mmCIF file of C-alpha atoms and ligand atoms in Angstrom:
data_model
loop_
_atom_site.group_PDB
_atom_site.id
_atom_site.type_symbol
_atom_site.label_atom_id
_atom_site.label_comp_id
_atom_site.label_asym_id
_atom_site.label_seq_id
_atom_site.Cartn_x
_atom_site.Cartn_y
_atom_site.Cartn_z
ATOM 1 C CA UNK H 21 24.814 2.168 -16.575
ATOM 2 C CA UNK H 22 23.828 -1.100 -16.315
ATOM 3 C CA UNK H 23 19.769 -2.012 -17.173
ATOM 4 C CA UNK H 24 19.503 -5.080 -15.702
ATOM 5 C CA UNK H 25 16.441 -4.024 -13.033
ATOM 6 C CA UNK H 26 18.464 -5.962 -9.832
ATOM 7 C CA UNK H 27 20.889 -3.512 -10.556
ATOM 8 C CA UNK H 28 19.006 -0.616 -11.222
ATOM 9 C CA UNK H 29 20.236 2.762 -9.252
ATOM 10 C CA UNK H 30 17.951 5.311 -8.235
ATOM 11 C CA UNK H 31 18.271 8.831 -9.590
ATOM 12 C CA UNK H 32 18.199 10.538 -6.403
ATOM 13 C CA UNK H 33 21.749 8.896 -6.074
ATOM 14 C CA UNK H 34 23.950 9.960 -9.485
ATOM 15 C CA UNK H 35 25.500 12.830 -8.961
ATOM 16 C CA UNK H 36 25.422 15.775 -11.514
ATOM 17 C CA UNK H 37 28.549 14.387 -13.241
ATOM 18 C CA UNK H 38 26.955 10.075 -13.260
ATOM 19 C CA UNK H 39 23.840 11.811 -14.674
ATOM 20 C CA UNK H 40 25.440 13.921 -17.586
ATOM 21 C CA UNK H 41 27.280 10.471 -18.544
ATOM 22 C CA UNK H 42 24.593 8.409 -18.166
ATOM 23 C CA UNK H 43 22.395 11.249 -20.482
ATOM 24 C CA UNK H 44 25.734 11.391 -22.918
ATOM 25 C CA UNK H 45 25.357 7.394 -23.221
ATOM 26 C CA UNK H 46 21.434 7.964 -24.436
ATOM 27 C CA UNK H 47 23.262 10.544 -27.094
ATOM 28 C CA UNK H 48 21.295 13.648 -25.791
ATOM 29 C CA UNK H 49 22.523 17.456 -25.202
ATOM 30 C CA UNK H 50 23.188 18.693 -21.965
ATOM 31 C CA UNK H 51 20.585 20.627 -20.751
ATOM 32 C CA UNK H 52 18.554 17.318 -20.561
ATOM 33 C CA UNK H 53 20.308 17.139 -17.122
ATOM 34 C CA UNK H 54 18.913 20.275 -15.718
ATOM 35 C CA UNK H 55 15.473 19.398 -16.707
ATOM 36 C CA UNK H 56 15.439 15.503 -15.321
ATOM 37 C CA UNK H 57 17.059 16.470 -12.056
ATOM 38 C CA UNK H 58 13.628 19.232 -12.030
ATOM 39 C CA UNK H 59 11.708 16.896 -12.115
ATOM 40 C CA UNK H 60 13.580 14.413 -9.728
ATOM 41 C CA UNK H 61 14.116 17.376 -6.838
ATOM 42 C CA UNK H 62 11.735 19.958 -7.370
ATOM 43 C CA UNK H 63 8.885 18.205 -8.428
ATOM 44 C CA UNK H 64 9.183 15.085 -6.520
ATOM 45 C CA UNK H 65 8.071 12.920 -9.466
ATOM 46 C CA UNK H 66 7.220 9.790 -8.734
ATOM 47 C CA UNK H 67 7.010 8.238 -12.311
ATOM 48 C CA UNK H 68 8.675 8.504 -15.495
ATOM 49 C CA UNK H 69 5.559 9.549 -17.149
ATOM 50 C CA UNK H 70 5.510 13.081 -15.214
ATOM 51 C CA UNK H 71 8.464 14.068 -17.222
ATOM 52 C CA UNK H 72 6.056 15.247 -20.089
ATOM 53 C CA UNK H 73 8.813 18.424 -20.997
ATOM 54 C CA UNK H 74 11.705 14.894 -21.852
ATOM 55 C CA UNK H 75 10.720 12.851 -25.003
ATOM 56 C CA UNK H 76 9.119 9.983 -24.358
ATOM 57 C CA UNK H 77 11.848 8.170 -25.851
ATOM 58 C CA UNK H 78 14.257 9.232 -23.577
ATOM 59 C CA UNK H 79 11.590 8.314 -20.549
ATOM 60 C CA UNK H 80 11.175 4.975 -21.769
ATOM 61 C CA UNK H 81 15.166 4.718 -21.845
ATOM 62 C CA UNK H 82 15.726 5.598 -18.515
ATOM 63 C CA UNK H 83 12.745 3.611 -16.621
ATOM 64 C CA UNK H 84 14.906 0.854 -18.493
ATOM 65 C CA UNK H 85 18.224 2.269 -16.687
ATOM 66 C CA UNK H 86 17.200 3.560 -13.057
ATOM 67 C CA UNK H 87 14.519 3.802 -10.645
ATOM 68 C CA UNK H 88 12.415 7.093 -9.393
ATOM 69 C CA UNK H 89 13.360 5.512 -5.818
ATOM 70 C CA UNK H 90 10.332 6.814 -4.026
ATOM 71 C CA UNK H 91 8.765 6.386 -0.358
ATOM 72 C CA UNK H 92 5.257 4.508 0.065
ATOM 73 C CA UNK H 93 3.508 5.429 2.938
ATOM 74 C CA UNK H 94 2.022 2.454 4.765
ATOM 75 C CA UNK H 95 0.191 4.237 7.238
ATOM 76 C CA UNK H 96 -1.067 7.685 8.575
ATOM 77 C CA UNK H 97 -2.873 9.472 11.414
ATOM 78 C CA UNK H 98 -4.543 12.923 11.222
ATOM 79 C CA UNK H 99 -4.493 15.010 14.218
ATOM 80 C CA UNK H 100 -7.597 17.029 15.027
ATOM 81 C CA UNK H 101 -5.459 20.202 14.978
ATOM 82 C CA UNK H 102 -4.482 19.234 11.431
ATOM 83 C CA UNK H 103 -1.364 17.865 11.775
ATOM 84 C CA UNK H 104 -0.725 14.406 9.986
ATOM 85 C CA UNK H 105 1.411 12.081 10.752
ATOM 86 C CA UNK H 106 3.108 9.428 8.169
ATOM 87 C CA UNK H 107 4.691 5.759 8.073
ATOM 88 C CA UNK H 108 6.982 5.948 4.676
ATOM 89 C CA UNK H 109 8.453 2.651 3.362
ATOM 90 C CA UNK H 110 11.567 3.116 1.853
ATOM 91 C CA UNK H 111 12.181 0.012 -1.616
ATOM 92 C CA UNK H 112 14.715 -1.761 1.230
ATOM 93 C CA UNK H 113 11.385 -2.223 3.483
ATOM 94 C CA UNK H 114 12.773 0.171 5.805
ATOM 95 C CA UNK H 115 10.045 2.249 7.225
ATOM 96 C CA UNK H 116 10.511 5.620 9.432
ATOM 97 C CA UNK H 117 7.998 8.411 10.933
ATOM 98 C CA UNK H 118 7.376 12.026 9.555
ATOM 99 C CA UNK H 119 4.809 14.429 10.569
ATOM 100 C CA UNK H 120 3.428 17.550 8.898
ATOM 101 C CA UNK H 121 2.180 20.283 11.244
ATOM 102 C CA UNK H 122 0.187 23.403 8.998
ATOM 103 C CA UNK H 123 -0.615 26.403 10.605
ATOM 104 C CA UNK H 124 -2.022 30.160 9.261
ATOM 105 C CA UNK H 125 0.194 29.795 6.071
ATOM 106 C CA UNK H 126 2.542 27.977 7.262
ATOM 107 C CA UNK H 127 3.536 24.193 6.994
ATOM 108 C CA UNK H 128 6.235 22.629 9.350
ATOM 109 C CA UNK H 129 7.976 19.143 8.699
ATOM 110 C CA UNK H 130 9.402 16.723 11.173
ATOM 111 C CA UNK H 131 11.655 14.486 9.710
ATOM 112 C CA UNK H 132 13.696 11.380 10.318
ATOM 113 C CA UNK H 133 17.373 11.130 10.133
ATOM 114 C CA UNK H 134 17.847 7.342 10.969
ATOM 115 C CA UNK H 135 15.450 4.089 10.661
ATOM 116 C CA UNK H 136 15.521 3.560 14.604
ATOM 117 C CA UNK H 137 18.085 5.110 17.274
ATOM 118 C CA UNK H 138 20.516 3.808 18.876
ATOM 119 C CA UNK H 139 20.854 6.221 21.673
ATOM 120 C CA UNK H 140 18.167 4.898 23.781
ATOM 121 C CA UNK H 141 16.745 7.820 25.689
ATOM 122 C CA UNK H 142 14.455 6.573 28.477
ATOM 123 C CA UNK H 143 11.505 8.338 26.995
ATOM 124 C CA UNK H 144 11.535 7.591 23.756
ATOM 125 C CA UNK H 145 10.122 5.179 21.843
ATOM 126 C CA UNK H 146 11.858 4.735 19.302
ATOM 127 C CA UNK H 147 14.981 4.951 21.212
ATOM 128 C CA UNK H 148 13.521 1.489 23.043
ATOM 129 C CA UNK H 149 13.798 -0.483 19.544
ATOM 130 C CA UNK H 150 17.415 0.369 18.915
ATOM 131 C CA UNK H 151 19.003 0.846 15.285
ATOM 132 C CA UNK H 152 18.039 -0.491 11.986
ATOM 133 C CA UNK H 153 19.897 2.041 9.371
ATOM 134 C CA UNK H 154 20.431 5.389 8.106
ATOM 135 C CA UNK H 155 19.042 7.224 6.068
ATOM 136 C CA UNK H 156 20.262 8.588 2.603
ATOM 137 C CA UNK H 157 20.320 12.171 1.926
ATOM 138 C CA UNK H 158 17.693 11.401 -0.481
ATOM 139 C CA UNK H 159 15.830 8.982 2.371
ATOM 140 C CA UNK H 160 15.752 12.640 4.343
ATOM 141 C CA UNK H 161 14.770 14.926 1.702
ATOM 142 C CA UNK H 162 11.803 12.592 0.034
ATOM 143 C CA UNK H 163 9.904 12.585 3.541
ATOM 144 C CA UNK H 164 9.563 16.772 3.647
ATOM 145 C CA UNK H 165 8.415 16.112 -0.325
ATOM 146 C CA UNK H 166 5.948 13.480 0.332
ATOM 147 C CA UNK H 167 4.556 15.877 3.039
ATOM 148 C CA UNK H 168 4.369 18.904 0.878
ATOM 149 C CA UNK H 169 2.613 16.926 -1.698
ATOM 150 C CA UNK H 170 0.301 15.468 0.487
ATOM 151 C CA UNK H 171 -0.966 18.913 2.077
ATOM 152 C CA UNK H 172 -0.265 20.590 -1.375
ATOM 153 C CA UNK H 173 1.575 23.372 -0.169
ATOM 154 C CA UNK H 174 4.973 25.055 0.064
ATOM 155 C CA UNK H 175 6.963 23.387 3.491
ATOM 156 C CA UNK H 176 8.094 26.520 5.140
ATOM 157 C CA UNK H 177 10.298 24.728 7.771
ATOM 158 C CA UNK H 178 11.916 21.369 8.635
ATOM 159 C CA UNK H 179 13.012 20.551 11.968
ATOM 160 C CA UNK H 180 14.861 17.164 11.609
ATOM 161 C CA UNK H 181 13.716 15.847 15.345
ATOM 162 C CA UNK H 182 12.399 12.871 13.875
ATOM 163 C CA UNK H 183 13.857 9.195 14.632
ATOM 164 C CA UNK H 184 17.432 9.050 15.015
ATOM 165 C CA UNK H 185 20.097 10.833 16.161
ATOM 166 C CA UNK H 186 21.289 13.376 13.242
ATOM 167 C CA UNK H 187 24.689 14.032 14.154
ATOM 168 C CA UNK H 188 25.531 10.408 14.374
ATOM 169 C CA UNK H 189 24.518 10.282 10.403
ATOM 170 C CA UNK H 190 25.970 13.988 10.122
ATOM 171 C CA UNK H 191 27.067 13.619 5.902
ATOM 172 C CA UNK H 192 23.683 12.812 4.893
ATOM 173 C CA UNK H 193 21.820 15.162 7.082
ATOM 174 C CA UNK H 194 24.164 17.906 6.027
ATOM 175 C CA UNK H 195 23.714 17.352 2.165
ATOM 176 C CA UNK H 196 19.826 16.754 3.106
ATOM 177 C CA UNK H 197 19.735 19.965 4.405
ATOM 178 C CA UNK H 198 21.641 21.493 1.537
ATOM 179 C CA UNK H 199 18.897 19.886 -0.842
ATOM 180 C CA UNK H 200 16.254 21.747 1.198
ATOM 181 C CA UNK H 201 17.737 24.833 1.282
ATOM 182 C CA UNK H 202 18.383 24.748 -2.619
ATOM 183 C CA UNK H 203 16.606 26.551 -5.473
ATOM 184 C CA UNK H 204 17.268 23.401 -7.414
ATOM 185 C CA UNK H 205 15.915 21.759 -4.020
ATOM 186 C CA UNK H 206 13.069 22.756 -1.771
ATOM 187 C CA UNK H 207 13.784 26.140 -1.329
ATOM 188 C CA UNK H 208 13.341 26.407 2.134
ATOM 189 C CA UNK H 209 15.821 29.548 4.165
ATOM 190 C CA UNK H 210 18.400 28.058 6.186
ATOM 191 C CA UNK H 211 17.060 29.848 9.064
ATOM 192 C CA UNK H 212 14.083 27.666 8.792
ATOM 193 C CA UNK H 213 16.039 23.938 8.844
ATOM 194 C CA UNK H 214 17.174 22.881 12.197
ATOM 195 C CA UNK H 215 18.419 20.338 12.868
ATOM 196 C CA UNK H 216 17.917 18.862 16.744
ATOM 197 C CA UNK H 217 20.679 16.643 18.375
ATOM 198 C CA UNK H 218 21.157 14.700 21.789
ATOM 199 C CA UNK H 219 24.246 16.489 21.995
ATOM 200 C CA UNK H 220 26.777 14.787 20.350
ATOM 201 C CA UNK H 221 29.705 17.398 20.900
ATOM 202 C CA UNK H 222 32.436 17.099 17.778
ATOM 203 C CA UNK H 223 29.411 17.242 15.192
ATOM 204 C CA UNK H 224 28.213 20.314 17.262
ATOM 205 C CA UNK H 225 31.669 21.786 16.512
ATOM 206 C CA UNK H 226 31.601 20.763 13.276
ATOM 207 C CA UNK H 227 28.260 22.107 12.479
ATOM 208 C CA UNK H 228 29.315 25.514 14.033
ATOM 209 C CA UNK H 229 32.333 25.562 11.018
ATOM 210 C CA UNK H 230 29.497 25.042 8.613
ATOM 211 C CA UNK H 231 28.929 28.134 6.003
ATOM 212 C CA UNK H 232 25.133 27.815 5.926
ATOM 213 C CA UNK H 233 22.768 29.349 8.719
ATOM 214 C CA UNK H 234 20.930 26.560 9.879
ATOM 215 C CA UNK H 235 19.786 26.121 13.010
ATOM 216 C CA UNK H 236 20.463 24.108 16.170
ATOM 217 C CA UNK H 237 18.432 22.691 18.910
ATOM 218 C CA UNK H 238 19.742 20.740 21.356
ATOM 219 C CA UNK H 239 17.990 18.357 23.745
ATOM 220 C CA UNK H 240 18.923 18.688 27.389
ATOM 221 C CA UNK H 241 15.791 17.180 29.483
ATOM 222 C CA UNK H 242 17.937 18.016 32.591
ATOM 223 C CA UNK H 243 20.780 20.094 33.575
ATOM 224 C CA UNK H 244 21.915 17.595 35.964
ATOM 225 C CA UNK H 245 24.519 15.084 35.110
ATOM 226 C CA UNK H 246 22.778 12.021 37.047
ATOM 227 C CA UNK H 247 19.401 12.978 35.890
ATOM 228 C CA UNK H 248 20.551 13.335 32.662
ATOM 229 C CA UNK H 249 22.314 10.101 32.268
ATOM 230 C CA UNK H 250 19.673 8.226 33.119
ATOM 231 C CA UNK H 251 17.538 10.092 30.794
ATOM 232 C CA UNK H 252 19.795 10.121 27.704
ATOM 233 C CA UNK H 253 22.558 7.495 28.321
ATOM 234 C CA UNK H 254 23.722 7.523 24.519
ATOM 235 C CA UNK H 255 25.317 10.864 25.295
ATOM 236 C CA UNK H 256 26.667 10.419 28.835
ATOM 237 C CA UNK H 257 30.326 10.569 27.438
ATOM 238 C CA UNK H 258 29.425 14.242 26.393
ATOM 239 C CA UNK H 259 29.422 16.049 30.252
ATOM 240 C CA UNK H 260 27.583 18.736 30.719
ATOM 241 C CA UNK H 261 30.288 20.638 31.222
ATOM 242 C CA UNK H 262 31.573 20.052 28.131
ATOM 243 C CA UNK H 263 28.228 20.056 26.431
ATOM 244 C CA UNK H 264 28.096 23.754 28.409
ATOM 245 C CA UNK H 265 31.771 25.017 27.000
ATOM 246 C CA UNK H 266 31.141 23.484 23.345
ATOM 247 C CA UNK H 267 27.748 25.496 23.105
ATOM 248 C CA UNK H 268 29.447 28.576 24.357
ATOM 249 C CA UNK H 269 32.118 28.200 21.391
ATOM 250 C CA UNK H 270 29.337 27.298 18.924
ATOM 251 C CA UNK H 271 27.344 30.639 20.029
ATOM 252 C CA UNK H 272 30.956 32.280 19.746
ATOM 253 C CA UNK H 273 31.319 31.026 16.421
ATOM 254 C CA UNK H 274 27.852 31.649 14.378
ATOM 255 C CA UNK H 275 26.122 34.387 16.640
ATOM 256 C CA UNK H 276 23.067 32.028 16.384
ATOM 257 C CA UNK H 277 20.536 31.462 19.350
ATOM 258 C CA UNK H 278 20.360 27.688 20.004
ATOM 259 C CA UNK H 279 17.605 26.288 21.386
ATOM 260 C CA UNK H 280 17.389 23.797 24.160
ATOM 261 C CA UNK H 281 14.576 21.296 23.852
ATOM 262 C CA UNK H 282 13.439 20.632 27.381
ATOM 263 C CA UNK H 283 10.300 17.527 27.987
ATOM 264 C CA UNK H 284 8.794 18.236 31.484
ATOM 265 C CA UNK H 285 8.624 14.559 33.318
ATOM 266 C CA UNK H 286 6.539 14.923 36.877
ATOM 267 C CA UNK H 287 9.025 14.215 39.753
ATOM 268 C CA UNK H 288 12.016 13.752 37.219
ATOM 269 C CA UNK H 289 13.393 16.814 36.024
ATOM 270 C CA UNK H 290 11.085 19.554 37.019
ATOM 271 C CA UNK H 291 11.642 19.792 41.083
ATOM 272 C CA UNK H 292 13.296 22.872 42.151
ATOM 273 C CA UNK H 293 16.728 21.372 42.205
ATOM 274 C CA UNK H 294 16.127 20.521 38.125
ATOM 275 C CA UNK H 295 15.085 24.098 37.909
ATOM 276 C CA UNK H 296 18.180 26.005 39.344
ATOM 277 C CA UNK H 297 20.721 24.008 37.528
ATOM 278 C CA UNK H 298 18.822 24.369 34.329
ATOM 279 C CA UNK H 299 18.150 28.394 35.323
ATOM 280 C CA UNK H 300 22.231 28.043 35.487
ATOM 281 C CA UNK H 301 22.934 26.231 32.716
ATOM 282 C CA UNK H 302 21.294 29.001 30.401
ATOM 283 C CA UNK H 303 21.837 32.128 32.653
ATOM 284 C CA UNK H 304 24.194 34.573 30.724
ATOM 285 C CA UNK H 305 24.147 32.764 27.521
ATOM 286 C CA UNK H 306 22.827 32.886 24.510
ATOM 287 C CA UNK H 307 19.647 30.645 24.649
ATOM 288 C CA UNK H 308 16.264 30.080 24.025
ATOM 289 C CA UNK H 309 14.480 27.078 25.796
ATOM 290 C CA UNK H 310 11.611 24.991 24.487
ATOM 291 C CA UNK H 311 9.646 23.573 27.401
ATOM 292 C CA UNK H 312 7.793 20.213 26.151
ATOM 293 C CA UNK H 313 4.864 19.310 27.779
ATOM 294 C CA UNK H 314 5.212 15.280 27.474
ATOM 295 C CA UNK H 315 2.445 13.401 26.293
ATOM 296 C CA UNK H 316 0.811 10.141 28.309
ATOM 297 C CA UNK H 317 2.396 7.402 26.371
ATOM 298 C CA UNK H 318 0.765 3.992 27.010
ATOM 299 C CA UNK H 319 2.738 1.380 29.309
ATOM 300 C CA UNK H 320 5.750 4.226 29.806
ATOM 301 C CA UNK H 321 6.466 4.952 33.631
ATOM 302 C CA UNK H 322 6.874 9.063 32.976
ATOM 303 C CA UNK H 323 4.032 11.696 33.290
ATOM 304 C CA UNK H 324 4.193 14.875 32.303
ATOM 305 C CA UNK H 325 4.679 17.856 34.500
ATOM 306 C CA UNK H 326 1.000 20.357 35.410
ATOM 307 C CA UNK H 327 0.824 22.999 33.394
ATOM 308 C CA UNK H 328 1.125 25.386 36.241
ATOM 309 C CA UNK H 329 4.778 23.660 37.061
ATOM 310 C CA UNK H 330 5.499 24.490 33.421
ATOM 311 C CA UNK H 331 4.465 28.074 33.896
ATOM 312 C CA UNK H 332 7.028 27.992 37.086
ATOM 313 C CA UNK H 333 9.812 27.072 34.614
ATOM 314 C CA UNK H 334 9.077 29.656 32.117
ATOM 315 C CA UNK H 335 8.741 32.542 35.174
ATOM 316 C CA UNK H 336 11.856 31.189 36.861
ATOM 317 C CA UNK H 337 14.096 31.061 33.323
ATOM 318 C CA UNK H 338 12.926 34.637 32.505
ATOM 319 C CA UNK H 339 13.758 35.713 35.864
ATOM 320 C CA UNK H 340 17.156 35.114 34.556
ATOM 321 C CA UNK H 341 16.934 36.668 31.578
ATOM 322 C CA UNK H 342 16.342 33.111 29.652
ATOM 323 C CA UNK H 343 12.931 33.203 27.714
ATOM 324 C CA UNK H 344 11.281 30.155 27.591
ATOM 325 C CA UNK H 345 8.237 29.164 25.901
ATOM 326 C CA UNK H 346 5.526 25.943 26.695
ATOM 327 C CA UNK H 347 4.931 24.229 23.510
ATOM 328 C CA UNK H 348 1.943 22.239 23.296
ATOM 329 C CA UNK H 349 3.139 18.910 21.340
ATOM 330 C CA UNK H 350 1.228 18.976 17.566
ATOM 331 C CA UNK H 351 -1.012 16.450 17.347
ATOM 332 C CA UNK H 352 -1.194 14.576 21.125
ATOM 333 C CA UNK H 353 -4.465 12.862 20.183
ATOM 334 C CA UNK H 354 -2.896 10.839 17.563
ATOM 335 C CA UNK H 355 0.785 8.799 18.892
ATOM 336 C CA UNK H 356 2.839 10.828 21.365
ATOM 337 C CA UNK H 357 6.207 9.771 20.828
ATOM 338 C CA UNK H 358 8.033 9.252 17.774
ATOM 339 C CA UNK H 359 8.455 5.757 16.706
ATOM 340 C CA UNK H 360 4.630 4.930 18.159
ATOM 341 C CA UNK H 361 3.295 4.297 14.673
ATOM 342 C CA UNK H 362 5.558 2.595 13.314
ATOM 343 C CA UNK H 363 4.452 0.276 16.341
ATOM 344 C CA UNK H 364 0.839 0.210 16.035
ATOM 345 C CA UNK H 365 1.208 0.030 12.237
ATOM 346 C CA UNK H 366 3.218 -3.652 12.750
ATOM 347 C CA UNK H 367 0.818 -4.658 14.803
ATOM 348 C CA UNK H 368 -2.394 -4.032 12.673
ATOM 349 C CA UNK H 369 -4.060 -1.306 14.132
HETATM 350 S S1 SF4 J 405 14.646 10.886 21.615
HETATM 351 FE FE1 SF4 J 405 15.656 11.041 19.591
HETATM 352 S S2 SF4 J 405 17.817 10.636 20.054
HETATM 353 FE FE2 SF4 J 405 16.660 9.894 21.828
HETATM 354 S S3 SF4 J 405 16.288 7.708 21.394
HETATM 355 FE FE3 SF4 J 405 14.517 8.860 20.630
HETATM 356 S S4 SF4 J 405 14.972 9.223 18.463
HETATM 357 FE FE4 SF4 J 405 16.904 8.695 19.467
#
């Protein structure tokens, strides 16, 4: 393991096997592993000096060796309803969005797959700005830590609907989500770590094959092919049709309920024709839909649908035996869309 500090490697990245040799190299017994990946996972630390159970030898040893890694956060907003909202710098001077929503006992984590998108959905901010990178497994994971040690509590779920696209950085999200879901990890249920895609069909089959029971959510916006291309055109290659057939093998496959994240745009996809074809997109299947009131983003041409309209789509869906609920976006006094504070942060504000 080299010391030089250019080439330093972080710890989040040795595997189990780099860190036993690297450990071996030092001359110490095994179980030292077990106890500096604790520390590195579990308890998020974000020096050395934490370690206070490995000698101080050893610490001084390793600082010399590898890095901690470790986000900086270059910017926040806090919500009136409590949630908080983050800009984390990664060492590279990448920089992505989280946001930590608490309620009752309860504390939810959006999180970023990717530094940027490069799908380019008409709504989204983020989208607008294209691609810079991915993000590690560790890049994922160390956002829903920095979140639960900022509110001091235990994250109960993580919905990665966040920048990017997941499923077009599907290994890292995957072994991101493992490290959630781990003891040796955050400990969060499967149940409770979805993961939300444009709709990017083969890593929605793949996902199905998965053995672990985490959950899907799937962004529609519209059930109509035109509509939707304009909408989302990084995913116009998946047709509906197909998008339709591959979530009726995924239900087939894991018995799960996925859901279908649906933003409410005034005169785009909420007229009655938008209605019916989304009422028969879900009728008869397995689904649960998640109507999103938009927010008023500055300078963007799309406002969101009334409330009553909204109530129209819920009454209409159930009328078809689809239930459907209105979800009020978490914190819509501080940046609607994801990728807006990472704007206003560049610019000084
Ligand atoms: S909505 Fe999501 S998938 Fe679409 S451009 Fe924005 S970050 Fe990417």
């Amino acid at each position: 393991m080299a010391s030089d500090s250019t080439e330093k490697r972080d710890l989040h990245t040795l595997t189990r096997g780099e860190l036993m040799e690297l450990l071996s190299e030092l001359g110490q017994p095994k179980f030292r592993a077990k106890q500096v990946e604790e520390w590195v996972w579990e308890k998020n630390a974000r020096s050395f000096d934490e370690m206070t159970n490995v000698p101080k030898s050893l610490r001084e040893e390793l600082a010399k060796r590898v890095t901690l890694g470790g986000v900086e956060e270059v910017a926040r907003q806090v919500s009136l309803d409590g949630s908080r909202k983050y800009l984390l710098r990664y060492p590279d001077g990448v920089a992505v969005e989280c946001v930590g929503m608490p309620g009752g006992n309860r504390l939810s984590v959006c999180a970023s797959t990717q530094a940027g998108c490069a799908m380019g959905c008409a709504f989204c901010a983020t989208g607008a700005a294209g691609l810079t990178r991915s993000l590690t497994e560790s890049e994922i994971y160390e956002q829903v830590m920095h979140v639960r040690d900022d509110f001091n509590a235990r994250v109960t779920s993580v919905v990665l609907m966040g920048q990017g696209e997941p499923f077009m950085n599907y290994d890292a999200t995957l072994a991101a989500l493992r490290r959630l879901n781990s003891p040796e990890g955050a400990g969060i249920g499967a149940r409770h770590l979805t993961v939300s895609t444009c709709g990017v069909i083969p890593q929605i089959m793949r996902f199905a094959n998965e053995p672990e029971q985490f959950t899907l959510a799937v962004s529609l916006h519209s059930a109509v092919q035109r509509t939707r291309n304009a909408l989302m055109p990084g995913v116009r290659k998946y047709s509906l049709i197909n998008l339709y057939n591959a979530m009726g093998e995924y239900v087939n496959k894991t018995g799960r309920r996925p859901t279908y994240e649906y933003a409410l745009i005034g005169g785009v996809n909420d007229t009655d024709n938008e209605l019916q074809a989304l009422c028969d997109f879900c009728e008869g299947t397995l689904a649960h839909v998640n109507l999103i009131q938009l927010n008023e983003v500055d300078g963007s041409k799309f406002r969101p649908s009334t409330d009553l309209r909204a109530q129209d789509f819920v009454r209409r869906l159930a009328s078809v035996g689809v239930e459907a609920t209105v979800r009020n976006s978490r914190g819509s006094d501080i940046d609607a869309a994801c990728g807006q504070l990472k704007q206003r942060a560049l610019r000084g504000r």
